[in-house]
Amino acid sequence: MRKIKLAFISVILFASSIVAQNKDQLLHTAYAKDILTKEIKRMIEETGIPSISIALIKDESIIWAEAFGYANIKTKTPATISTTYSTGSTVKPFMSMAIMQLVEKGIVDLDKPVNNYLKNPIPSFSEKSKPITLRHLLSHQSGIPSSAIFVPVWGGDHRNTLEEIAKQIKPVRAPEKAYEYCNNGFVISALVIENQTGKRYGDYVHENILKPLGLENIDFNKPTPETVEEMALPYRLVYNNSFPTEQLYSFPYPSGGLTYLTPSQMSRFLIAHLNNGVYQGNMLLSPESIEQFHETSFGHEFYGLGIGIEKKNNNTYLFHNGQDAYSTVFILNLDLKTGVYVMANAVSNRQMNALADLATELMDGKKDVKPLPSFAKRAYEEIQISESESNKVIGTYNITGTDFTLTILKKNNILYLKNPANTEYEMLPYEKNKFFLKMEEEQIEFTNGENGIDGMVLYSNGTKTIAKRTN
């Protein structure tokens, strides 16, 4: 009888402990939601980011998803949790998962020459001593130089096939010599999948990754009409104001150029990473393969197979961000089985990274977190200057160390900066010898010499470009 009573008491205590833990979790989730809601609303107000969408993950569930701001500013269409955004490079781990599935089936080997799996081998892949492997491609250590080519969706540009892109790829160094982020490595990896399975890369992902995640209505080759109907339009930020910009697609699209999802949809894929390759009973990868997925390669400190990896505070974090005309980022804590995914319909990586870091701190259980710093840019106000003052800056300026020139010209009494690509930007004065570009977050400061204006400094995204006057 005593043993029965003790067992009963143990059950009651255990149940009480679970209830207490759940209560603490609910309270902290409410705290996290309150903090993040305030910070996101302030960020939108201060920076002009049109909309931000977020999802928080715990174990096998999305514990909070919310969207703020506008998917379309002109029509005042609110962003919702159904609003889709371009995922950019945050879908690189899809490629790695697809390759790892083929590894599990014995179709490919991460460490054998990638040319073994291509119908049209690339001769240069064996010219720099050690042959290039799939592991090299997925970990950005192949020796292939960085590449990121984006063109407008509505342009008349010829869309290169994977084969056409592959023919132009040539390593500049032997593999394993340096980490260099390279989208074209994922083009070759997609070709391996197509050559070995007889399916288009997007079709393979749809059948073997999206369907097990319950995302059958997503097309990895192109946005579906339903996806477009829910799409947030892209904008660019200029001095805390947002302006519509062109929708873009990436030539090396397997690296992340065609996929539009919501944070909740992407979270299903992330949940599989937190749960040993399984989502709601569907195994995408074995625990052994997912563990290999989450290891760095060739001694690199923070990148594994298509995914960032960081160890701090006795926890292992996975991460990646993406940027085209949108900004996205995810962070996962493998030890606490928590995660966050945030998206915005403007180029705002600094803001999204900071927001994701804050959300991660909250999901890690941190209390009394500090508010995010303001990301508002300085708002410049135009001043009036005399015609002689504006005329004295007109001329050509050679960029130091290059053969490129910047030109200052005047049309209809308006000053313009013409860059080496012959694009002209209206410039407005805000202080003596200082101007800001009307539609770009860039400023110009002209320098004086013995004979007047002798040079200029162009400030852009924290960098300085110095140019000397040539006439």
Short mmCIF file of C-alpha atoms in Angstrom, two decimals:
data_model
loop_
_atom_site.label_atom_id
_atom_site.label_comp_id
_atom_site.label_asym_id
_atom_site.label_seq_id
_atom_site.Cartn_x
_atom_site.Cartn_y
_atom_site.Cartn_z
CA MET A 1 0.00 0.00 0.00
CA ARG A 2 2.83 2.36 0.87
CA LYS A 3 4.45 1.75 -2.56
CA ILE A 4 1.15 2.53 -4.28
CA LYS A 5 0.84 5.78 -2.33
CA LEU A 6 4.43 6.77 -3.14
CA ALA A 7 3.91 6.00 -6.84
CA PHE A 8 0.71 8.05 -6.82
CA ILE A 9 2.50 10.97 -5.17
CA SER A 10 5.32 10.71 -7.72
CA VAL A 11 2.82 10.88 -10.58
CA ILE A 12 1.15 13.92 -9.01
CA LEU A 13 4.51 15.68 -8.53
CA PHE A 14 5.59 14.88 -12.08
CA ALA A 15 2.31 16.14 -13.50
CA SER A 16 2.59 19.29 -11.38
CA SER A 17 6.12 19.83 -12.69
CA ILE A 18 4.92 19.54 -16.29
CA VAL A 19 2.08 21.98 -15.62
CA ALA A 20 4.53 24.44 -14.03
CA GLN A 21 6.92 24.13 -16.98
CA ASN A 22 4.10 24.68 -19.46
CA LYS A 23 2.91 27.68 -17.49
CA ASP A 24 6.43 29.16 -17.49
CA GLN A 25 6.68 28.51 -21.23
CA LEU A 26 3.36 30.24 -21.89
CA LEU A 27 4.32 33.21 -19.75
CA HIS A 28 7.70 33.58 -21.46
CA THR A 29 6.13 33.18 -24.90
CA ALA A 30 3.69 35.97 -24.05
CA TYR A 31 6.64 38.08 -22.88
CA ALA A 32 8.55 37.37 -26.10
CA LYS A 33 5.52 38.20 -28.25
CA ASP A 34 5.01 41.49 -26.41
CA ILE A 35 8.66 42.55 -26.79
CA LEU A 36 8.88 41.54 -30.46
CA THR A 37 5.58 43.19 -31.36
CA LYS A 38 6.76 46.50 -29.89
CA GLU A 39 10.18 46.27 -31.55
CA ILE A 40 8.79 45.33 -34.97
CA LYS A 41 6.23 48.14 -34.95
CA ARG A 42 8.93 50.64 -33.93
CA MET A 43 11.28 49.33 -36.62
CA ILE A 44 8.63 49.72 -39.32
CA GLU A 45 7.78 53.23 -38.15
CA GLU A 46 11.40 54.39 -37.93
CA THR A 47 12.85 52.81 -41.07
CA GLY A 48 9.97 52.70 -43.54
CA ILE A 49 10.21 48.90 -44.00
CA PRO A 50 6.79 48.13 -45.51
CA SER A 51 6.15 44.84 -43.73
CA ILE A 52 7.79 42.27 -41.47
CA SER A 53 6.55 38.71 -40.93
CA ILE A 54 7.81 36.41 -38.19
CA ALA A 55 7.39 32.87 -36.89
CA LEU A 56 8.69 31.40 -33.60
CA ILE A 57 9.30 27.66 -33.26
CA LYS A 58 9.47 25.41 -30.21
CA ASP A 59 10.04 21.66 -30.59
CA GLU A 60 7.63 20.52 -33.30
CA SER A 61 5.31 23.51 -33.27
CA ILE A 62 5.02 27.09 -34.44
CA ILE A 63 4.16 28.85 -31.20
CA TRP A 64 3.61 32.30 -32.72
CA ALA A 65 3.29 33.72 -36.21
CA GLU A 66 2.38 37.30 -37.04
CA ALA A 67 2.79 39.88 -39.80
CA PHE A 68 3.00 43.65 -39.51
CA GLY A 69 2.76 46.50 -41.99
CA TYR A 70 1.75 46.47 -45.64
CA ALA A 71 2.27 43.94 -48.41
CA ASN A 72 1.31 46.73 -50.86
CA ILE A 73 1.74 50.29 -49.68
CA LYS A 74 -0.25 52.01 -52.43
CA THR A 75 -3.36 49.88 -51.91
CA LYS A 76 -2.79 49.71 -48.12
CA THR A 77 -3.02 45.91 -48.28
CA PRO A 78 -2.05 44.60 -44.84
CA ALA A 79 0.52 41.84 -44.57
CA THR A 80 -0.88 38.70 -42.96
CA ILE A 81 0.56 35.35 -41.93
CA SER A 82 -0.50 34.14 -45.42
CA THR A 83 1.61 36.79 -47.18
CA THR A 84 4.49 35.29 -49.17
CA TYR A 85 8.01 36.69 -49.55
CA SER A 86 11.05 35.71 -51.57
CA THR A 87 13.13 33.35 -49.45
CA GLY A 88 16.43 34.21 -51.12
CA SER A 89 19.37 32.15 -49.92
CA THR A 90 17.57 30.80 -46.86
CA VAL A 91 16.52 27.91 -49.14
CA LYS A 92 20.13 26.81 -49.69
CA PRO A 93 19.65 24.08 -47.05
CA PHE A 94 16.95 22.57 -49.30
CA MET A 95 19.70 21.81 -51.79
CA SER A 96 21.87 20.24 -49.13
CA MET A 97 18.97 18.11 -47.89
CA ALA A 98 18.26 16.93 -51.44
CA ILE A 99 21.91 15.95 -51.91
CA MET A 100 22.01 14.21 -48.53
CA GLN A 101 18.95 12.18 -49.53
CA LEU A 102 20.87 10.95 -52.57
CA VAL A 103 23.84 10.17 -50.33
CA GLU A 104 21.59 8.05 -48.10
CA LYS A 105 20.40 6.12 -51.15
CA GLY A 106 23.99 5.49 -52.26
CA ILE A 107 23.49 7.45 -55.49
CA VAL A 108 26.21 10.03 -54.79
CA ASP A 109 29.12 10.47 -52.40
CA LEU A 110 29.91 13.85 -50.85
CA ASP A 111 33.64 13.31 -51.13
CA LYS A 112 34.06 11.88 -54.61
CA PRO A 113 34.67 14.07 -57.68
CA VAL A 114 31.48 15.84 -58.67
CA ASN A 115 32.34 15.13 -62.31
CA ASN A 116 31.52 11.49 -61.57
CA TYR A 117 27.86 12.51 -61.38
CA LEU A 118 27.62 14.91 -64.34
CA LYS A 119 26.65 13.86 -67.86
CA ASN A 120 28.91 16.63 -69.14
CA PRO A 121 31.93 16.75 -66.80
CA ILE A 122 33.60 20.14 -66.31
CA PRO A 123 37.30 19.81 -67.22
CA SER A 124 38.47 22.73 -65.06
CA PHE A 125 37.14 20.98 -61.94
CA SER A 126 40.23 18.77 -61.89
CA GLU A 127 42.82 21.26 -63.09
CA LYS A 128 43.63 22.74 -59.65
CA SER A 129 45.11 19.51 -58.22
CA LYS A 130 42.42 18.08 -55.92
CA PRO A 131 39.09 17.39 -57.74
CA ILE A 132 36.02 19.37 -56.65
CA THR A 133 33.43 17.40 -54.67
CA LEU A 134 29.83 17.99 -53.62
CA ARG A 135 31.06 18.75 -50.10
CA HIS A 136 33.25 21.50 -51.56
CA LEU A 137 30.31 22.97 -53.48
CA LEU A 138 27.85 22.95 -50.57
CA SER A 139 30.35 24.40 -48.09
CA HIS A 140 31.59 27.19 -50.44
CA GLN A 141 35.14 25.80 -50.49
CA SER A 142 35.31 24.74 -54.14
CA GLY A 143 37.60 27.48 -55.39
CA ILE A 144 34.83 28.80 -57.67
CA PRO A 145 34.59 32.59 -57.34
CA SER A 146 31.62 34.38 -55.83
CA SER A 147 28.64 34.95 -58.11
CA ALA A 148 25.29 36.72 -57.71
CA ILE A 149 23.44 37.86 -60.82
CA PHE A 150 19.93 39.26 -60.46
CA VAL A 151 17.79 40.55 -63.32
CA PRO A 152 14.25 41.98 -63.41
CA VAL A 153 11.45 39.45 -63.70
CA TRP A 154 9.77 41.58 -66.35
CA GLY A 155 12.87 42.13 -68.49
CA GLY A 156 13.62 40.53 -71.83
CA ASP A 157 16.76 38.86 -70.59
CA HIS A 158 17.43 35.32 -71.74
CA ARG A 159 17.19 32.98 -68.79
CA ASN A 160 20.27 30.79 -68.75
CA THR A 161 19.80 27.06 -68.27
CA LEU A 162 21.80 25.25 -65.62
CA GLU A 163 23.93 23.74 -68.39
CA GLU A 164 24.66 27.18 -69.87
CA ILE A 165 25.70 28.52 -66.48
CA ALA A 166 27.86 25.44 -65.80
CA LYS A 167 29.83 25.94 -69.02
CA GLN A 168 30.97 29.36 -67.80
CA ILE A 169 32.06 28.23 -64.33
CA LYS A 170 35.78 27.98 -63.72
CA PRO A 171 37.61 27.71 -60.37
CA VAL A 172 40.25 30.29 -59.56
CA ARG A 173 42.01 28.23 -56.88
CA ALA A 174 42.23 24.67 -55.61
CA PRO A 175 39.40 23.54 -53.30
CA GLU A 176 39.72 23.85 -49.50
CA LYS A 177 42.07 26.84 -49.79
CA ALA A 178 39.50 29.48 -48.78
CA TYR A 179 35.85 29.98 -47.95
CA GLU A 180 34.17 32.05 -50.70
CA TYR A 181 30.39 32.27 -50.83
CA CYS A 182 29.44 30.98 -54.26
CA ASN A 183 25.93 30.60 -55.68
CA ASN A 184 27.21 28.75 -58.75
CA GLY A 185 28.26 25.83 -56.58
CA PHE A 186 24.56 25.20 -56.04
CA VAL A 187 23.97 25.28 -59.80
CA ILE A 188 26.37 22.35 -60.19
CA SER A 189 24.73 20.55 -57.25
CA ALA A 190 21.32 20.97 -58.91
CA LEU A 191 22.74 19.55 -62.13
CA VAL A 192 23.94 16.50 -60.20
CA ILE A 193 20.41 15.96 -58.89
CA GLU A 194 18.92 16.34 -62.35
CA ASN A 195 21.50 14.09 -64.01
CA GLN A 196 21.19 11.37 -61.36
CA THR A 197 17.39 11.38 -60.90
CA GLY A 198 16.14 12.41 -64.35
CA LYS A 199 13.97 15.08 -62.69
CA ARG A 200 14.18 18.85 -62.69
CA TYR A 201 15.68 20.12 -59.45
CA GLY A 202 12.45 21.87 -58.45
CA ASP A 203 10.40 18.76 -59.19
CA TYR A 204 12.73 16.62 -57.07
CA VAL A 205 12.44 19.05 -54.15
CA HIS A 206 8.66 19.14 -54.53
CA GLU A 207 8.35 15.36 -54.42
CA ASN A 208 10.94 14.58 -51.76
CA ILE A 209 10.92 17.60 -49.44
CA LEU A 210 7.87 19.82 -49.93
CA LYS A 211 5.27 17.04 -50.06
CA PRO A 212 6.49 15.38 -46.84
CA LEU A 213 6.25 18.84 -45.26
CA GLY A 214 2.63 19.15 -46.40
CA LEU A 215 3.49 21.89 -48.90
CA GLU A 216 2.19 20.26 -52.09
CA ASN A 217 0.85 23.60 -53.36
CA ILE A 218 4.34 25.13 -53.53
CA ASP A 219 6.20 25.04 -56.86
CA PHE A 220 9.98 25.15 -56.41
CA ASN A 221 10.46 25.95 -60.12
CA LYS A 222 8.37 29.14 -60.15
CA PRO A 223 5.78 30.91 -58.00
CA THR A 224 2.27 29.51 -58.43
CA PRO A 225 -0.63 31.88 -59.23
CA GLU A 226 -1.87 31.34 -55.66
CA THR A 227 1.55 32.32 -54.32
CA VAL A 228 1.61 35.48 -56.45
CA GLU A 229 -1.87 36.40 -55.23
CA GLU A 230 -0.55 36.48 -51.66
CA MET A 231 2.82 38.05 -52.50
CA ALA A 232 4.24 41.08 -50.75
CA LEU A 233 5.58 43.53 -53.31
CA PRO A 234 9.27 44.51 -52.96
CA TYR A 235 10.39 47.99 -51.96
CA ARG A 236 13.64 49.77 -51.39
CA LEU A 237 14.44 52.10 -48.53
CA VAL A 238 15.72 55.62 -49.02
CA TYR A 239 16.16 57.82 -45.95
CA ASN A 240 13.38 56.03 -44.01
CA ASN A 241 10.97 56.03 -46.91
CA SER A 242 10.00 53.04 -49.05
CA PHE A 243 9.73 53.09 -52.84
CA PRO A 244 8.51 50.29 -55.11
CA THR A 245 11.31 48.42 -56.84
CA GLU A 246 11.64 45.74 -59.48
CA GLN A 247 10.96 42.11 -58.74
CA LEU A 248 14.15 40.15 -59.37
CA TYR A 249 15.15 36.62 -60.13
CA SER A 250 18.55 35.05 -59.84
CA PHE A 251 20.27 33.43 -62.79
CA PRO A 252 21.70 30.72 -60.48
CA TYR A 253 18.16 30.05 -59.22
CA PRO A 254 18.95 26.82 -57.30
CA SER A 255 20.81 29.05 -54.84
CA GLY A 256 17.54 30.76 -53.92
CA GLY A 257 15.97 32.78 -56.68
CA LEU A 258 12.43 31.52 -57.30
CA THR A 259 10.91 30.40 -54.03
CA TYR A 260 8.20 32.40 -52.24
CA LEU A 261 6.97 31.18 -48.86
CA THR A 262 5.51 32.41 -45.59
CA PRO A 263 7.49 32.15 -42.34
CA SER A 264 5.11 29.43 -41.16
CA GLN A 265 5.66 27.38 -44.32
CA MET A 266 9.44 27.69 -44.07
CA SER A 267 9.20 26.78 -40.39
CA ARG A 268 8.06 23.27 -41.31
CA PHE A 269 11.43 22.67 -42.97
CA LEU A 270 13.23 24.18 -39.98
CA ILE A 271 11.28 21.96 -37.56
CA ALA A 272 12.68 18.92 -39.38
CA HIS A 273 16.18 20.21 -38.56
CA LEU A 274 15.26 20.51 -34.89
CA ASN A 275 13.76 17.01 -34.76
CA ASN A 276 16.40 14.72 -36.27
CA GLY A 277 15.16 15.08 -39.85
CA VAL A 278 11.50 14.35 -39.06
CA TYR A 279 8.41 16.52 -39.58
CA GLN A 280 5.12 15.24 -38.16
CA GLY A 281 6.16 11.62 -38.57
CA ASN A 282 7.62 12.07 -42.07
CA MET A 283 11.36 11.40 -42.19
CA LEU A 284 13.19 13.61 -44.65
CA LEU A 285 16.64 12.48 -43.48
CA SER A 286 17.94 9.95 -40.98
CA PRO A 287 19.31 11.25 -37.65
CA GLU A 288 22.82 10.24 -38.79
CA SER A 289 22.52 12.26 -42.01
CA ILE A 290 21.01 15.30 -40.30
CA GLU A 291 23.90 15.22 -37.81
CA GLN A 292 26.38 15.27 -40.70
CA PHE A 293 24.34 18.08 -42.26
CA HIS A 294 24.95 20.15 -39.11
CA GLU A 295 28.74 19.80 -39.05
CA THR A 296 31.23 22.33 -40.35
CA SER A 297 33.49 21.29 -43.22
CA PHE A 298 37.25 21.49 -43.70
CA GLY A 299 37.79 23.17 -40.34
CA HIS A 300 35.69 26.19 -41.24
CA GLU A 301 34.32 27.92 -38.18
CA PHE A 302 30.77 28.79 -39.15
CA TYR A 303 29.57 27.04 -42.32
CA GLY A 304 28.63 23.45 -43.02
CA LEU A 305 26.57 21.97 -45.86
CA GLY A 306 24.61 24.94 -47.13
CA ILE A 307 23.93 26.23 -43.63
CA GLY A 308 25.64 28.45 -41.08
CA ILE A 309 26.72 26.90 -37.77
CA GLU A 310 27.74 28.65 -34.55
CA LYS A 311 28.50 27.30 -31.09
CA LYS A 312 28.08 29.66 -28.14
CA ASN A 313 26.86 29.48 -24.55
CA ASN A 314 27.03 25.66 -24.77
CA ASN A 315 24.42 25.69 -27.54
CA THR A 316 24.65 24.96 -31.26
CA TYR A 317 22.89 27.39 -33.59
CA LEU A 318 22.06 27.00 -37.27
CA PHE A 319 21.46 30.09 -39.37
CA HIS A 320 21.23 31.60 -42.83
CA ASN A 321 20.03 34.82 -44.36
CA GLY A 322 18.92 35.83 -47.81
CA GLN A 323 18.63 39.01 -49.82
CA ASP A 324 17.39 39.97 -53.27
CA ALA A 325 14.68 42.63 -53.26
CA TYR A 326 13.57 41.10 -49.94
CA SER A 327 15.41 40.19 -46.73
CA THR A 328 15.11 36.96 -44.76
CA VAL A 329 16.91 35.20 -41.91
CA PHE A 330 16.48 32.16 -39.70
CA ILE A 331 18.23 31.04 -36.52
CA LEU A 332 17.75 27.64 -34.86
CA ASN A 333 18.95 26.49 -31.43
CA LEU A 334 19.51 22.74 -31.78
CA ASP A 335 19.91 22.19 -28.04
CA LEU A 336 16.78 24.00 -26.89
CA LYS A 337 14.90 23.04 -30.07
CA THR A 338 13.78 26.60 -30.75
CA GLY A 339 13.88 28.77 -33.83
CA VAL A 340 12.88 32.00 -35.51
CA TYR A 341 12.28 32.96 -39.13
CA VAL A 342 11.76 36.59 -40.20
CA MET A 343 11.02 38.11 -43.60
CA ALA A 344 10.63 41.66 -44.95
CA ASN A 345 9.70 43.07 -48.35
CA ALA A 346 12.67 45.45 -48.49
CA VAL A 347 16.45 45.11 -48.50
CA SER A 348 17.00 45.36 -44.75
CA ASN A 349 19.41 42.62 -43.71
CA ARG A 350 20.91 44.55 -40.78
CA GLN A 351 17.46 45.09 -39.32
CA MET A 352 16.30 41.50 -39.90
CA ASN A 353 19.50 40.05 -38.45
CA ALA A 354 19.13 42.20 -35.33
CA LEU A 355 15.47 41.22 -35.01
CA ALA A 356 16.28 37.52 -35.39
CA ASP A 357 19.04 37.82 -32.76
CA LEU A 358 16.61 39.46 -30.34
CA ALA A 359 13.98 36.78 -30.97
CA THR A 360 16.62 34.09 -30.40
CA GLU A 361 17.63 35.62 -27.07
CA LEU A 362 13.99 35.58 -26.02
CA MET A 363 13.50 31.98 -27.18
CA ASP A 364 16.64 31.05 -25.26
CA GLY A 365 14.84 32.23 -22.13
CA LYS A 366 16.59 35.55 -21.63
CA LYS A 367 14.66 38.15 -19.68
CA ASP A 368 15.02 41.91 -19.44
CA VAL A 369 16.42 42.15 -22.97
CA LYS A 370 17.59 45.51 -24.22
CA PRO A 371 15.57 47.31 -26.92
CA LEU A 372 17.06 47.25 -30.40
CA PRO A 373 19.00 50.33 -31.48
CA SER A 374 17.26 52.66 -33.87
CA PHE A 375 17.92 51.79 -37.51
CA ALA A 376 16.46 55.06 -38.78
CA LYS A 377 18.75 56.76 -41.28
CA ARG A 378 19.53 60.44 -41.06
CA ALA A 379 16.93 62.47 -42.95
CA TYR A 380 18.64 65.14 -45.07
CA GLU A 381 16.96 68.44 -45.83
CA GLU A 382 17.68 70.35 -49.01
CA ILE A 383 19.09 73.87 -48.70
CA GLN A 384 19.26 76.56 -51.35
CA ILE A 385 22.62 77.40 -52.92
CA SER A 386 23.61 79.91 -55.57
CA GLU A 387 24.07 78.98 -59.21
CA SER A 388 27.79 79.70 -58.95
CA GLU A 389 28.08 77.34 -55.98
CA SER A 390 26.37 74.54 -57.88
CA ASN A 391 28.37 75.16 -61.06
CA LYS A 392 31.74 74.83 -59.34
CA VAL A 393 31.24 71.09 -58.66
CA ILE A 394 30.44 70.23 -62.30
CA GLY A 395 33.14 68.08 -63.86
CA THR A 396 34.61 64.58 -64.03
CA TYR A 397 36.26 62.75 -61.13
CA ASN A 398 38.50 59.70 -61.40
CA ILE A 399 37.93 57.02 -58.72
CA THR A 400 41.25 56.43 -56.94
CA GLY A 401 43.02 53.25 -58.04
CA THR A 402 40.68 52.58 -60.98
CA ASP A 403 39.97 53.67 -64.53
CA PHE A 404 36.39 54.56 -63.64
CA THR A 405 35.04 58.08 -63.49
CA LEU A 406 32.13 59.81 -61.81
CA THR A 407 30.60 62.80 -63.57
CA ILE A 408 28.73 65.72 -62.07
CA LEU A 409 26.50 67.42 -64.65
CA LYS A 410 23.59 69.86 -64.72
CA LYS A 411 20.28 69.58 -66.60
CA ASN A 412 17.52 72.16 -66.27
CA ASN A 413 19.31 73.66 -63.26
CA ILE A 414 19.36 70.28 -61.49
CA LEU A 415 22.64 68.59 -60.55
CA TYR A 416 23.14 64.90 -61.28
CA LEU A 417 25.78 62.31 -60.43
CA LYS A 418 26.50 59.95 -63.34
CA ASN A 419 28.16 56.68 -62.32
CA PRO A 420 30.42 54.45 -64.48
CA ALA A 421 27.30 52.58 -65.71
CA ASN A 422 25.98 55.93 -67.05
CA THR A 423 23.08 55.95 -64.57
CA GLU A 424 22.20 59.45 -63.40
CA TYR A 425 21.05 60.35 -59.87
CA GLU A 426 19.63 63.69 -58.82
CA MET A 427 21.71 65.30 -56.06
CA LEU A 428 20.56 67.94 -53.58
CA PRO A 429 22.66 70.18 -51.30
CA TYR A 430 22.29 69.90 -47.52
CA GLU A 431 25.46 71.73 -46.35
CA LYS A 432 28.25 73.70 -47.98
CA ASN A 433 29.94 71.40 -50.53
CA LYS A 434 27.80 68.48 -49.33
CA PHE A 435 25.01 66.78 -51.28
CA PHE A 436 22.72 63.78 -50.90
CA LEU A 437 21.29 61.64 -53.68
CA LYS A 438 17.53 62.00 -53.85
CA MET A 439 16.70 58.35 -54.50
CA GLU A 440 19.71 56.57 -53.02
CA GLU A 441 21.10 56.46 -49.50
CA GLU A 442 24.38 58.01 -50.62
CA GLN A 443 26.04 61.35 -49.95
CA ILE A 444 28.79 63.34 -51.64
CA GLU A 445 31.31 65.66 -50.01
CA PHE A 446 33.47 67.82 -52.29
CA THR A 447 37.01 68.71 -51.19
CA ASN A 448 38.82 71.98 -51.78
CA GLY A 449 42.34 72.49 -53.08
CA GLU A 450 44.38 75.57 -53.94
CA ASN A 451 42.39 76.09 -57.14
CA GLY A 452 38.94 75.24 -55.83
CA ILE A 453 37.13 71.90 -55.86
CA ASP A 454 39.76 69.18 -56.43
CA GLY A 455 37.98 65.98 -55.46
CA MET A 456 35.00 64.24 -53.93
CA VAL A 457 34.14 61.52 -51.44
CA LEU A 458 31.10 59.31 -52.05
CA TYR A 459 29.61 57.77 -48.90
CA SER A 460 27.56 54.63 -49.49
CA ASN A 461 26.49 51.95 -46.96
CA GLY A 462 29.32 52.77 -44.60
CA THR A 463 32.00 52.82 -47.32
CA LYS A 464 33.93 55.75 -48.79
CA THR A 465 34.87 56.11 -52.46
CA ILE A 466 37.47 58.79 -53.15
CA ALA A 467 37.73 60.42 -56.55
CA LYS A 468 40.08 63.15 -57.82
CA ARG A 469 38.88 65.85 -60.20
CA THR A 470 40.24 65.53 -63.73
CA ASN A 471 38.60 68.61 -65.29
#
